[in-house]
The first five atom37 places (N, CA, C, CB, O) and aatype in JSON, in Angstrom:
{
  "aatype": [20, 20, 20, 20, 20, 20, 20, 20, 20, 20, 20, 20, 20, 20, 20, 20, 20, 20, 20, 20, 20, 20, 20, 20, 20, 20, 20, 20, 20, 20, 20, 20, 20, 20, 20, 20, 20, 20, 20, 20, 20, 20, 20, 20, 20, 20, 20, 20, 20, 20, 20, 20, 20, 20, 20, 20, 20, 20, 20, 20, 20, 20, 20, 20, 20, 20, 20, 20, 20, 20, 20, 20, 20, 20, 20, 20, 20, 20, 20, 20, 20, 20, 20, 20, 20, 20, 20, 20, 20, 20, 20, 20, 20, 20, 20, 20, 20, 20, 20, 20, 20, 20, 20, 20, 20, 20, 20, 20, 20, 20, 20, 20, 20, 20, 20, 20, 20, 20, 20, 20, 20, 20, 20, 20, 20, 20, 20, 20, 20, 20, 20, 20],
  "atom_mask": [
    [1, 1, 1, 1, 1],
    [1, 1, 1, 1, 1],
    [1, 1, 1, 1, 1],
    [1, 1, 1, 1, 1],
    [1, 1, 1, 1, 1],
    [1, 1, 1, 1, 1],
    [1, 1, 1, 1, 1],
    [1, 1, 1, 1, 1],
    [1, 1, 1, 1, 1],
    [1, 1, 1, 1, 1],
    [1, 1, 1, 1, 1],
    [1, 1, 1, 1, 1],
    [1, 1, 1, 1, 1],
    [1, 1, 1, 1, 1],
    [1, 1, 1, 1, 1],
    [1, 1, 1, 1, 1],
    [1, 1, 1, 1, 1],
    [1, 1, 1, 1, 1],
    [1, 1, 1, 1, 1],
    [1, 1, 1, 1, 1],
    [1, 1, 1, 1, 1],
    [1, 1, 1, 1, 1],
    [1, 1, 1, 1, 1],
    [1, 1, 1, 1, 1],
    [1, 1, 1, 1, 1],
    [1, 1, 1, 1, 1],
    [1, 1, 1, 1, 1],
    [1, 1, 1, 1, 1],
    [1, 1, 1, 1, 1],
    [1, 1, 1, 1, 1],
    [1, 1, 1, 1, 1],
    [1, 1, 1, 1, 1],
    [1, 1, 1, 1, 1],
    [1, 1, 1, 1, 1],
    [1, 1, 1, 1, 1],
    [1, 1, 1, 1, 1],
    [1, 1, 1, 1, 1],
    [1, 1, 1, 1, 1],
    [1, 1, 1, 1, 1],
    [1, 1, 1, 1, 1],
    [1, 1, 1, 1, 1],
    [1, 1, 1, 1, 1],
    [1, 1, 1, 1, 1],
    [1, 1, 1, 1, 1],
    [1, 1, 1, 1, 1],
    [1, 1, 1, 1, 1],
    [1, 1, 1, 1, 1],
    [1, 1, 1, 1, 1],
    [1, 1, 1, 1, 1],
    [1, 1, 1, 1, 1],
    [1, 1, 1, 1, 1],
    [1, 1, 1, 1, 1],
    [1, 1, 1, 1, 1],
    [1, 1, 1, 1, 1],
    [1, 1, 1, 1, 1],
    [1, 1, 1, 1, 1],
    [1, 1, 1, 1, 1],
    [1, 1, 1, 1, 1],
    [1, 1, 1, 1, 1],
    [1, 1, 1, 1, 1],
    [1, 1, 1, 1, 1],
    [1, 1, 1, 1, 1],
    [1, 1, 1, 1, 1],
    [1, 1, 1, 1, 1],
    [1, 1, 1, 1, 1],
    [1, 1, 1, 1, 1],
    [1, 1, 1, 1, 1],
    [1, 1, 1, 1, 1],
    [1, 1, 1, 1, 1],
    [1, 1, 1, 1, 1],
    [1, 1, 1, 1, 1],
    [1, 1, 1, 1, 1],
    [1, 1, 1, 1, 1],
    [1, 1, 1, 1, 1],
    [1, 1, 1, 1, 1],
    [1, 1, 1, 1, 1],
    [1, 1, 1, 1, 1],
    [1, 1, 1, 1, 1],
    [1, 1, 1, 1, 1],
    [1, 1, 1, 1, 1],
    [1, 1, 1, 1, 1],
    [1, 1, 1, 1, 1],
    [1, 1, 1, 1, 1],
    [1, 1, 1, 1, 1],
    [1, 1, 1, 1, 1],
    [1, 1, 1, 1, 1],
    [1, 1, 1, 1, 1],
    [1, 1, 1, 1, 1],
    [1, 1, 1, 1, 1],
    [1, 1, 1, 1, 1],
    [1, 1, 1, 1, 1],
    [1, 1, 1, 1, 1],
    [1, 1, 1, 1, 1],
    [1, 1, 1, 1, 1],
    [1, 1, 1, 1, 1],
    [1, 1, 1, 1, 1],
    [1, 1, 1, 1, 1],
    [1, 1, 1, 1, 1],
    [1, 1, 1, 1, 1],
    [1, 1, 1, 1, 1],
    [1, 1, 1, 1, 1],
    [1, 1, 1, 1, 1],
    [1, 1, 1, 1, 1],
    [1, 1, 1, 1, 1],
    [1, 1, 1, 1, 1],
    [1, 1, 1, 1, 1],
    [1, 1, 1, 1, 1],
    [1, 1, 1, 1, 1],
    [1, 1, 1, 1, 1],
    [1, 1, 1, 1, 1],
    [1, 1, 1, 1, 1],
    [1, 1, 1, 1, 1],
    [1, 1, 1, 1, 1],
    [1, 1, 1, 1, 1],
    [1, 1, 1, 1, 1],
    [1, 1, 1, 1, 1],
    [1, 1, 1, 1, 1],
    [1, 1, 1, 1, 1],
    [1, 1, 1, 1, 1],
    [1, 1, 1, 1, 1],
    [1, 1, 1, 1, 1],
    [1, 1, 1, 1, 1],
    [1, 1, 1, 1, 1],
    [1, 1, 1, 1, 1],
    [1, 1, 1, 1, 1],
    [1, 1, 1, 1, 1],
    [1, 1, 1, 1, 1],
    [1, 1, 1, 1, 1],
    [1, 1, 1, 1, 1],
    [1, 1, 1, 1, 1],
    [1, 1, 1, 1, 1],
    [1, 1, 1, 1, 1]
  ],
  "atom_positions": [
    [[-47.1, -17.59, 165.12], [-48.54, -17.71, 165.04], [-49.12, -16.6, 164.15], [-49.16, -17.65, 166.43], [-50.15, -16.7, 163.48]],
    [[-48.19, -15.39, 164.26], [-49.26, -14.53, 163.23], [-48.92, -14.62, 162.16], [-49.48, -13.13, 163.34], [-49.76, -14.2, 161.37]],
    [[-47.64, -15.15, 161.55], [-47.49, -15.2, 160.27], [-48.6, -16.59, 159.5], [-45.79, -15.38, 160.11], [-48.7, -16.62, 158.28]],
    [[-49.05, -17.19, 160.0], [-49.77, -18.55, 159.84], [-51.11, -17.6, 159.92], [-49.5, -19.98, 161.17], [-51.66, -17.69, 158.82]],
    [[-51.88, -16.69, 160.82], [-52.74, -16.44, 160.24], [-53.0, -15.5, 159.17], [-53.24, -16.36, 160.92], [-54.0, -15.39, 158.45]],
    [[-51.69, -14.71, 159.22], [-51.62, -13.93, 157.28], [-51.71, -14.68, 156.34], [-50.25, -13.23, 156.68], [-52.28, -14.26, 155.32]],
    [[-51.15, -16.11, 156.39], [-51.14, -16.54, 155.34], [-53.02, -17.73, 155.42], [-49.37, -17.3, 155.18], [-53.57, -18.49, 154.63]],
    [[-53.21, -17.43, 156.24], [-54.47, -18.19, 156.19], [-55.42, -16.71, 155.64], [-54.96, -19.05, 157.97], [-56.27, -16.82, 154.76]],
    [[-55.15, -15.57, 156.23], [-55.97, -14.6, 155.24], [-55.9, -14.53, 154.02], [-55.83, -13.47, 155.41], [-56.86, -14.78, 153.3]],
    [[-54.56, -14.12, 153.51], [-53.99, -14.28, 152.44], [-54.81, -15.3, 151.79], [-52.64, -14.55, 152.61], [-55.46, -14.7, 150.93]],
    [[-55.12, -16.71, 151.78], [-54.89, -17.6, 151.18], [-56.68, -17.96, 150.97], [-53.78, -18.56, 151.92], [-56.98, -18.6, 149.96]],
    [[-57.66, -17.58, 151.82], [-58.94, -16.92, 151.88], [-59.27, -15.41, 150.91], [-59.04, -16.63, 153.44], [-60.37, -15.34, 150.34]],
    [[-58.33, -14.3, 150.78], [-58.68, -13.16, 149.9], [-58.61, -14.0, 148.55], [-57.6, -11.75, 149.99], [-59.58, -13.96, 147.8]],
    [[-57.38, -14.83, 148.19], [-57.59, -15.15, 147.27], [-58.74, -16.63, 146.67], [-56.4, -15.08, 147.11], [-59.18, -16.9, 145.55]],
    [[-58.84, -17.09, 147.61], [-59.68, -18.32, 146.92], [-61.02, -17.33, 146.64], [-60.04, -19.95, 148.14], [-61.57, -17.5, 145.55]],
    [[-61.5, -16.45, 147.4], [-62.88, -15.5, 147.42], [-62.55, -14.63, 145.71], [-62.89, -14.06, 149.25], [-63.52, -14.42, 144.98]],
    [[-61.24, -14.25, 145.29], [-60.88, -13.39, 144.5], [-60.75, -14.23, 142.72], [-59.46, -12.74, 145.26], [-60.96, -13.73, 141.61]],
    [[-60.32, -15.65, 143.11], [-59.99, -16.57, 142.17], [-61.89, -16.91, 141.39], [-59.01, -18.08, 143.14], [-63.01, -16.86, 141.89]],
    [[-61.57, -17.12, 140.49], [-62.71, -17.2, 139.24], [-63.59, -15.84, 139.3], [-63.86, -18.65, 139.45], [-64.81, -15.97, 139.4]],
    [[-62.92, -14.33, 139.23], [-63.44, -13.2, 139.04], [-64.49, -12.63, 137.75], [-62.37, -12.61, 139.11], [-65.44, -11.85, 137.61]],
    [[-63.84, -13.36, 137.11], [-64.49, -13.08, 135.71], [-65.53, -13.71, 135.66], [-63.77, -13.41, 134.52], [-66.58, -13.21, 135.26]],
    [[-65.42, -15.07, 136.1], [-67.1, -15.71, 136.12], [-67.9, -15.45, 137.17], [-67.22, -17.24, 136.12], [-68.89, -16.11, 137.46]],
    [[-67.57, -14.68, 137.66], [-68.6, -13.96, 138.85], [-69.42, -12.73, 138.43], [-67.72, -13.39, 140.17], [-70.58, -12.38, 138.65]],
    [[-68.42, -12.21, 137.75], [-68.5, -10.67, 136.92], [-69.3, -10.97, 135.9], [-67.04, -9.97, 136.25], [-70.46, -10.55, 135.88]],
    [[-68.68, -11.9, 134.69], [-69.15, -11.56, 133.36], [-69.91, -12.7, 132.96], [-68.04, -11.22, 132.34], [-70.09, -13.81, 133.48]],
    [[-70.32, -12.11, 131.84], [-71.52, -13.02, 131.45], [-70.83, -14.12, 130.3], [-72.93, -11.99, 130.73], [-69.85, -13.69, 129.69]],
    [[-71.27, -15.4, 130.01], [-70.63, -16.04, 129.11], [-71.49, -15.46, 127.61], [-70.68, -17.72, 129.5], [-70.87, -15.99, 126.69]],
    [[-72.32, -14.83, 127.18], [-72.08, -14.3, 125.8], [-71.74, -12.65, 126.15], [-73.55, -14.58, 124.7], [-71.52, -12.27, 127.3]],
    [[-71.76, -11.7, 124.9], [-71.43, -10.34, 124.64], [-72.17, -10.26, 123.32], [-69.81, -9.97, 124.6], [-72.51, -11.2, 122.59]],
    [[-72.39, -8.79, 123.13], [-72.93, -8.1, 122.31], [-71.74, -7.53, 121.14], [-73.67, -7.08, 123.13], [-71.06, -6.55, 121.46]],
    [[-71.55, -8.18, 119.83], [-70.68, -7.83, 118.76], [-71.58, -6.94, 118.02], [-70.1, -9.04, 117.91], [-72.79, -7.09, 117.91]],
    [[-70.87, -6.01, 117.53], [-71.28, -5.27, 116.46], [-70.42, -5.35, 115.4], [-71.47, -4.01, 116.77], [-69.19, -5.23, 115.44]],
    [[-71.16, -5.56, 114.4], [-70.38, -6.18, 113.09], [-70.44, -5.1, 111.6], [-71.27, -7.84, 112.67], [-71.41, -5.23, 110.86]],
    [[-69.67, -4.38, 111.36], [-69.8, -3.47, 110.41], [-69.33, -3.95, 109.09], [-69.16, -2.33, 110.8], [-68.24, -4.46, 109.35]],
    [[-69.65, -4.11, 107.32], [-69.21, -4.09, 106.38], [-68.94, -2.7, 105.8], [-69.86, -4.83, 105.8], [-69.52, -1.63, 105.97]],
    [[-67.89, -3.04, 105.07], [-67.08, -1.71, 104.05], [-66.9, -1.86, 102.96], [-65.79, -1.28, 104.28], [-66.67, -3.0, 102.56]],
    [[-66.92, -0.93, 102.19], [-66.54, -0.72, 100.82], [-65.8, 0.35, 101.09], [-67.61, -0.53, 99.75], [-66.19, 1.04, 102.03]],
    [[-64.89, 0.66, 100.55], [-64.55, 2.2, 100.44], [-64.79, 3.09, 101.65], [-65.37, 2.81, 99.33], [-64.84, 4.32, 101.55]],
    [[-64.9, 2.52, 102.65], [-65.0, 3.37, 103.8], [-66.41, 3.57, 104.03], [-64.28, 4.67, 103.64], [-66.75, 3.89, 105.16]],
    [[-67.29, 3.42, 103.13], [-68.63, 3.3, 103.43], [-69.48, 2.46, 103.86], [-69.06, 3.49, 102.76], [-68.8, 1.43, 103.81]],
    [[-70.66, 2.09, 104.33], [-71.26, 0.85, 105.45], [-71.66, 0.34, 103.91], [-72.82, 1.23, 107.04], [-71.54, 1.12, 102.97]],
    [[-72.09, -0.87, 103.73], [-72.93, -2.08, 102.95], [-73.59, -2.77, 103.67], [-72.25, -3.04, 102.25], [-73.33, -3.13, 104.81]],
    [[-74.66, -3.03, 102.92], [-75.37, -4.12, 103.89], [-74.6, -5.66, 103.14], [-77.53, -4.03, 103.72], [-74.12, -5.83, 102.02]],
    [[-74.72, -6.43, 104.11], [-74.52, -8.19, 103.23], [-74.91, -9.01, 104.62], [-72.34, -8.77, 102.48], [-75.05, -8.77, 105.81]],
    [[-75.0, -10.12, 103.73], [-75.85, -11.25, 104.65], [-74.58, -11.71, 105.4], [-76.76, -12.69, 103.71], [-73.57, -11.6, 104.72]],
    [[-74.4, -12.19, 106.65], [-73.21, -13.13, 107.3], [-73.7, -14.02, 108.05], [-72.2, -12.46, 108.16], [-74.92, -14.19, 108.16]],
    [[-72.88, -14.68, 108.63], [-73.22, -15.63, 109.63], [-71.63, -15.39, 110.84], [-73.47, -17.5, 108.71], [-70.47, -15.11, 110.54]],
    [[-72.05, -15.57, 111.76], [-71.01, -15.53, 112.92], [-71.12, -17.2, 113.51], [-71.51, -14.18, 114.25], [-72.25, -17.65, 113.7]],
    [[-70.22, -17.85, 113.73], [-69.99, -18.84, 114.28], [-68.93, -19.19, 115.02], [-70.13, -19.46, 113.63], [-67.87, -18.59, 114.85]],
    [[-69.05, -20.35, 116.06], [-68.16, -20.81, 116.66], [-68.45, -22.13, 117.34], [-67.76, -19.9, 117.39], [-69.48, -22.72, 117.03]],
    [[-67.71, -22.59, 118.16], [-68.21, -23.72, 118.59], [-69.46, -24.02, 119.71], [-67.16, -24.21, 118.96], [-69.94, -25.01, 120.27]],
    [[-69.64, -22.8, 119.69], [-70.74, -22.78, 120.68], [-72.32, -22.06, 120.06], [-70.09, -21.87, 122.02], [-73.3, -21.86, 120.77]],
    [[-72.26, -21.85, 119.0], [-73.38, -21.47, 118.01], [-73.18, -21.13, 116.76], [-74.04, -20.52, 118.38], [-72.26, -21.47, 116.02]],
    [[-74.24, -20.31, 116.52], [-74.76, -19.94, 115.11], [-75.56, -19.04, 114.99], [-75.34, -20.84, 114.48], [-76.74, -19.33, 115.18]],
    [[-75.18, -17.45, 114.59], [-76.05, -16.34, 114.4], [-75.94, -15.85, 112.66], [-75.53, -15.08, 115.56], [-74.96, -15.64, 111.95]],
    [[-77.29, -15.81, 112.42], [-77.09, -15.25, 111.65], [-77.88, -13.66, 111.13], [-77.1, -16.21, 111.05], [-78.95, -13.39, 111.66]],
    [[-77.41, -12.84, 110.29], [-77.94, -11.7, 110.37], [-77.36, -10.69, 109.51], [-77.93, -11.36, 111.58], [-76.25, -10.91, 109.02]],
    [[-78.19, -9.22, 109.18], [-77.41, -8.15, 107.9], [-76.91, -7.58, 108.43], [-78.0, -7.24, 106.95], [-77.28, -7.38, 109.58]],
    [[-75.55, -6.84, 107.84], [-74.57, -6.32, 108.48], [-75.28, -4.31, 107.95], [-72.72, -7.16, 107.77], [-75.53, -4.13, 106.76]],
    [[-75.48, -3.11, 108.94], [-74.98, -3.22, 109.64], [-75.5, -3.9, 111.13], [-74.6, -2.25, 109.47], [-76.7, -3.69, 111.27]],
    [[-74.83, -4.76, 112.4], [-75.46, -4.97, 112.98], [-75.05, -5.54, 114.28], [-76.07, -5.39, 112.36], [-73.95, -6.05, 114.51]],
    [[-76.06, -5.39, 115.15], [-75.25, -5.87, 116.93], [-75.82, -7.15, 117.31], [-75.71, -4.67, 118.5], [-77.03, -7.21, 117.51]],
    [[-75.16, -8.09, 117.43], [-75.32, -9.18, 117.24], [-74.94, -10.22, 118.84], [-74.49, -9.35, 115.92], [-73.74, -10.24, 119.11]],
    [[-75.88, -11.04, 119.82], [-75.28, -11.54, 120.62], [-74.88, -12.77, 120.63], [-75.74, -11.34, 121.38], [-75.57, -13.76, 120.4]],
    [[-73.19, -12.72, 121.04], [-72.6, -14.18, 120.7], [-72.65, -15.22, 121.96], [-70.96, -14.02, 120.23], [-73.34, -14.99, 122.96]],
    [[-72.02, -16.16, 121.84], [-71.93, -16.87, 123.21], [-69.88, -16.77, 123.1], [-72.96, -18.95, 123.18], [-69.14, -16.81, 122.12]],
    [[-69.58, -16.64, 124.62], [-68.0, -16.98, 124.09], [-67.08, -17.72, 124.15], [-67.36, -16.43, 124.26], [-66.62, -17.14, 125.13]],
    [[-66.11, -18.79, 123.93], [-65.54, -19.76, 123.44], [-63.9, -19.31, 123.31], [-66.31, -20.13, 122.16], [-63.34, -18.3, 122.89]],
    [[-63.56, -20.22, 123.71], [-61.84, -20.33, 123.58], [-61.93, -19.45, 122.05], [-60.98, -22.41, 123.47], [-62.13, -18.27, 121.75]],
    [[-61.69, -20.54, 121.36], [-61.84, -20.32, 119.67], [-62.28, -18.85, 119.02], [-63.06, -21.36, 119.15], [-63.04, -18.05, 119.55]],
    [[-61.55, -18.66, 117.61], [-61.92, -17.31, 116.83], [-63.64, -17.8, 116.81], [-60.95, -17.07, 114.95], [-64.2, -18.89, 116.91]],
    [[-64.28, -15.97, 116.58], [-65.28, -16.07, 116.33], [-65.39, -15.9, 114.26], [-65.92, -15.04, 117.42], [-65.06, -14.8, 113.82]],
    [[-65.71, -16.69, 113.51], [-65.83, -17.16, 112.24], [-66.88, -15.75, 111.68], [-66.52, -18.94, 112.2], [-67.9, -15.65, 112.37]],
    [[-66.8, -14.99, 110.86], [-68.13, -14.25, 110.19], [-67.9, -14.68, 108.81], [-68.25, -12.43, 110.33], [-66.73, -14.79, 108.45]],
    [[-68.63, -14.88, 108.17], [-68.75, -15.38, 106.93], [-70.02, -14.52, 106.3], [-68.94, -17.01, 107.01], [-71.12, -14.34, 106.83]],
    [[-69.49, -13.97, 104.86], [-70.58, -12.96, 104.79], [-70.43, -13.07, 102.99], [-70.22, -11.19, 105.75], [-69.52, -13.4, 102.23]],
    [[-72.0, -12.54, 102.81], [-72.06, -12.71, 100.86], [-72.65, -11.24, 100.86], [-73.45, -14.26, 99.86], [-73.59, -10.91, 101.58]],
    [[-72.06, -10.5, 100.09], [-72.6, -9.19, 98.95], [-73.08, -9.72, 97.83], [-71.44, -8.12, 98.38], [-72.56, -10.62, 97.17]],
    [[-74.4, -8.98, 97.54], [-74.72, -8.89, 96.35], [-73.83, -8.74, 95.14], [-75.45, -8.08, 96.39], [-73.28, -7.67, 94.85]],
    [[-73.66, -10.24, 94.19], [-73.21, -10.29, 93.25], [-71.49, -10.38, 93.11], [-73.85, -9.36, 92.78], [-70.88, -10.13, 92.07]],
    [[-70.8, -10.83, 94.51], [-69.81, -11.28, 94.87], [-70.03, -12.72, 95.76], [-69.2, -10.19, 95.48], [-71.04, -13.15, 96.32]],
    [[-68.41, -13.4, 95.65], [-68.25, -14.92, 96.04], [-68.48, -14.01, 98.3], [-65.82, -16.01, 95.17], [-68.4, -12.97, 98.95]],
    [[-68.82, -15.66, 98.38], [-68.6, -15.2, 100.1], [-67.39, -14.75, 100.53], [-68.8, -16.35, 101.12], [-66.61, -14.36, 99.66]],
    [[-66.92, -14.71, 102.11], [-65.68, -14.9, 102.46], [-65.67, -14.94, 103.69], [-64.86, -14.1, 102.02], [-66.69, -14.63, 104.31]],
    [[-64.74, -15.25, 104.21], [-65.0, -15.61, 105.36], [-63.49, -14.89, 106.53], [-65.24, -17.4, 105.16], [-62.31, -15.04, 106.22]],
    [[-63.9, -14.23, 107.67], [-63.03, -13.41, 108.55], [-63.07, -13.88, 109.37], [-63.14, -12.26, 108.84], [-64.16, -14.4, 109.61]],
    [[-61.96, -14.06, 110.4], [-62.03, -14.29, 111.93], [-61.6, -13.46, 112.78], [-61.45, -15.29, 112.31], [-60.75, -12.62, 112.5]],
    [[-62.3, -13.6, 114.29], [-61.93, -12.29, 115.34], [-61.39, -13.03, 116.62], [-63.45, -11.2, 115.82], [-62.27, -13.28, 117.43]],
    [[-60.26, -13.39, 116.92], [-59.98, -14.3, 117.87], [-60.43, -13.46, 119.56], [-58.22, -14.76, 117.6], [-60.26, -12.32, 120.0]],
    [[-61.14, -14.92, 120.18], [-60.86, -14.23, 121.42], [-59.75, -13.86, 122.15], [-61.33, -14.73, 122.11], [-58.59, -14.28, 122.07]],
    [[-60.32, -12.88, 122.99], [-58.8, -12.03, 124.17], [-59.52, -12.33, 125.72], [-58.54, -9.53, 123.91], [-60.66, -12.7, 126.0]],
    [[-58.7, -12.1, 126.34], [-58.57, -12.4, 127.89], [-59.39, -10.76, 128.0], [-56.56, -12.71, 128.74], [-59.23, -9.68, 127.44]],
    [[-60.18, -11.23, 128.9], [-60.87, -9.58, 129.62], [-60.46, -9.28, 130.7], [-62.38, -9.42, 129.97], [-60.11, -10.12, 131.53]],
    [[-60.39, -7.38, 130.98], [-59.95, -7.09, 131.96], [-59.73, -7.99, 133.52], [-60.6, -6.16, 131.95], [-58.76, -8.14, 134.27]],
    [[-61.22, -8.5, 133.53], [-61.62, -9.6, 134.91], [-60.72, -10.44, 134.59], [-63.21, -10.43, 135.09], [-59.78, -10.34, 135.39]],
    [[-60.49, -11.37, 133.64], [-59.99, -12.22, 133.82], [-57.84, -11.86, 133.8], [-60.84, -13.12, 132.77], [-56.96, -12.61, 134.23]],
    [[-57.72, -10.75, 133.26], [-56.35, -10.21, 133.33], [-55.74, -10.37, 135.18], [-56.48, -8.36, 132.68], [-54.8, -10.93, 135.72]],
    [[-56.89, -9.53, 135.65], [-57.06, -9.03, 137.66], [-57.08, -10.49, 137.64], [-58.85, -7.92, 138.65], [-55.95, -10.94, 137.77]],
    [[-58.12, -11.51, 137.52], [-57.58, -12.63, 138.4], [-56.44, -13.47, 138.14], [-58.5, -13.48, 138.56], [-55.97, -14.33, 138.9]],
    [[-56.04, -13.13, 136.96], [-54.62, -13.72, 136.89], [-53.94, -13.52, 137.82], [-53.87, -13.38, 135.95], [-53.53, -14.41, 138.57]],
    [[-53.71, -12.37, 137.94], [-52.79, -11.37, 139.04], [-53.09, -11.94, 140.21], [-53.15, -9.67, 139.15], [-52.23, -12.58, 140.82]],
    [[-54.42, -11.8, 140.71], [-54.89, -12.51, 142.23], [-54.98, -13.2, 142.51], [-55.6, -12.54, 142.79], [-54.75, -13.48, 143.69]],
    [[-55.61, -14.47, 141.15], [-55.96, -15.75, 141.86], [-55.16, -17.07, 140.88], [-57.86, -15.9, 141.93], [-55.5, -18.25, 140.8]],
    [[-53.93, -16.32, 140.17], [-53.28, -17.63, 139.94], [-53.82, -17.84, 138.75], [-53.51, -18.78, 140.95], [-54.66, -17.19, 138.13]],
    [[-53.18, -18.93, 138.46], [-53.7, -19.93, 136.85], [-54.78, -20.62, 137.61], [-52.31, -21.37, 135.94], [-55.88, -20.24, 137.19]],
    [[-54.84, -21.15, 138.19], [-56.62, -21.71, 139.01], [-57.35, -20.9, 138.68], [-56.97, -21.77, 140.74], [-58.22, -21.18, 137.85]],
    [[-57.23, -19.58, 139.23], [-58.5, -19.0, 138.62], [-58.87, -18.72, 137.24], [-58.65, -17.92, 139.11], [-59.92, -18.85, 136.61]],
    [[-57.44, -18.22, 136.88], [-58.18, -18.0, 134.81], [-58.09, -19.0, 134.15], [-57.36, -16.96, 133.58], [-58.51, -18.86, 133.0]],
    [[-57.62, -20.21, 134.48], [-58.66, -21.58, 133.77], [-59.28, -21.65, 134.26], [-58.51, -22.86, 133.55], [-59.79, -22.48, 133.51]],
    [[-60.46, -21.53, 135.6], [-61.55, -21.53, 135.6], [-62.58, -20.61, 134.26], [-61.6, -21.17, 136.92], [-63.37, -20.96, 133.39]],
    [[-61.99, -19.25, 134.76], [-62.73, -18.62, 133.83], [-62.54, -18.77, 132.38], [-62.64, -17.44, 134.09], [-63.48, -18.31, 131.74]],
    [[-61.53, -19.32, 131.64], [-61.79, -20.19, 130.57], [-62.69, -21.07, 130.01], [-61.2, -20.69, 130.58], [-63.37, -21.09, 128.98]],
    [[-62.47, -21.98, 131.2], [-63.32, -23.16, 131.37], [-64.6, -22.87, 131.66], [-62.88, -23.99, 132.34], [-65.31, -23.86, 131.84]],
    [[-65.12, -21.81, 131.76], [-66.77, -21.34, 131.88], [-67.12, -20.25, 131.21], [-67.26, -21.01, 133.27], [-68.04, -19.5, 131.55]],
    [[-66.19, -20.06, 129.98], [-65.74, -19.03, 128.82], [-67.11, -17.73, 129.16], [-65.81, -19.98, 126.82], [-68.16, -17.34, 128.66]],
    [[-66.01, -17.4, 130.6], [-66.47, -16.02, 130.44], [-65.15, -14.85, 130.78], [-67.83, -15.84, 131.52], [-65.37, -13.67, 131.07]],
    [[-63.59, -15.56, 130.67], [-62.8, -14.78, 130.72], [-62.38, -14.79, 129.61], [-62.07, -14.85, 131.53], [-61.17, -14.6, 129.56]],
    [[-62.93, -14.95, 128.58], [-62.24, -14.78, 126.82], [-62.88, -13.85, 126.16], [-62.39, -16.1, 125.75], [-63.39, -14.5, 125.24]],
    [[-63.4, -12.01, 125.91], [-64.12, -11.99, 124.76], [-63.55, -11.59, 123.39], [-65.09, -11.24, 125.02], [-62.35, -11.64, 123.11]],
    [[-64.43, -11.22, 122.65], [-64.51, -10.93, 121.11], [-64.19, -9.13, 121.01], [-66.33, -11.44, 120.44], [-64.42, -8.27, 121.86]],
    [[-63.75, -9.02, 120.03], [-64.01, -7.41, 119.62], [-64.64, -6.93, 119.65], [-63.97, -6.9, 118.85], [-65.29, -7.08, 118.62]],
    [[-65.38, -5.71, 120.77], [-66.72, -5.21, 120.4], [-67.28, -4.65, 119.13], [-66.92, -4.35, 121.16], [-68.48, -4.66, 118.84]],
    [[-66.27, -4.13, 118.36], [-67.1, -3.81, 117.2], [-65.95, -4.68, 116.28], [-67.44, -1.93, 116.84], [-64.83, -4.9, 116.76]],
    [[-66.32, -5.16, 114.88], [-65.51, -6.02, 113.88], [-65.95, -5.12, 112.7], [-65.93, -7.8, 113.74], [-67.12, -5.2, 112.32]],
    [[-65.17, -4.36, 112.14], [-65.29, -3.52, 110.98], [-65.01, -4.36, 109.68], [-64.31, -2.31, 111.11], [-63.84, -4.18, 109.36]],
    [[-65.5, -5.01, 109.02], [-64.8, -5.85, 108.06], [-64.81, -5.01, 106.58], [-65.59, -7.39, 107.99], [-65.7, -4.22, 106.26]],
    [[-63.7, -5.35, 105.79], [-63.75, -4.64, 104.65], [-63.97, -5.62, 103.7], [-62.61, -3.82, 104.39], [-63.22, -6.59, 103.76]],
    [[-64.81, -5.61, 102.87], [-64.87, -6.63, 101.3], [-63.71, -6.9, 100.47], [-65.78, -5.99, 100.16], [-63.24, -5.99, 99.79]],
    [[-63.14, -8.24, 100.47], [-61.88, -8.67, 99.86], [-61.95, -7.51, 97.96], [-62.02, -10.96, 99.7], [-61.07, -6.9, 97.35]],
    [[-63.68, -7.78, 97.65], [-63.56, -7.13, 96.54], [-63.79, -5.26, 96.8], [-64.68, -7.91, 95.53], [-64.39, -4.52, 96.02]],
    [[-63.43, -5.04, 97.48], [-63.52, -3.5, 97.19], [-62.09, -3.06, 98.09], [-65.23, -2.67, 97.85], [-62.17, -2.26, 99.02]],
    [[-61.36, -3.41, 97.86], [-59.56, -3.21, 97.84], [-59.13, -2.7, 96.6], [-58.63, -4.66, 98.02], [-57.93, -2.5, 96.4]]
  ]
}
């Protein structure tokens, strides 16, 4: 009998513990997006995209995304150069690392599935293909 109610605790810590990240975190984040030349900041126009929006804005700059399985896309033009275009793939966040651990693959496809256990790089330093 008491091993039946450990595992009925047990089996309660975790359903309470399972989808951590979407309890915790928020489905967008705050990117900050830096351009380079030579080690120095530039401004240039970009756009950040993914399947879940469309920001656009001058780099340097902090920018809020929504977050998504999928790389986040920046696409950016300097004055008097072609565009180009970078990607920052999402990563699993701490929360969603812990509920792996606690609550199983149930829980971090949940938090997939309500993409708030995936984020972005907080800051994306990008360098200009033409100033290499």
């Amino acid at each position: 009998m008491k091993s039946l109610s450990k595992l009925a605790l047990a089996m309660t810590v975790v359903g309470l513990l399972s989808g951590c990240a979407s309890m915790l975190d928020e489905d967008t984040q705050e990117v900050t997006v830096n351009m380079l030349c030579y080690d120095k900041p530039v401004r240039a126009q970009c756009v950040a995209e993914n399947g879940r929006g469309r920001w656009s804005f001058r780099t340097p700059a902090t920018v809020e995304v929504k977050n998504e399985f999928g790389d986040l896309n920046i696409t950016c033009k300097l004055p008097y150069n072609p565009q180009f275009t970078v990607s920052a793939p999402s990563l699993p966040s701490w929360n969603m690392a812990g509920n792996l651990l606690l609550g199983g693959l149930v829980g971090a496809a949940y938090d997939v599935h309500n993409n708030t256990g995936l984020k972005y790089p907080e800051t994306i330093n990008i360098t200009s293909p033409t100033c290499k």
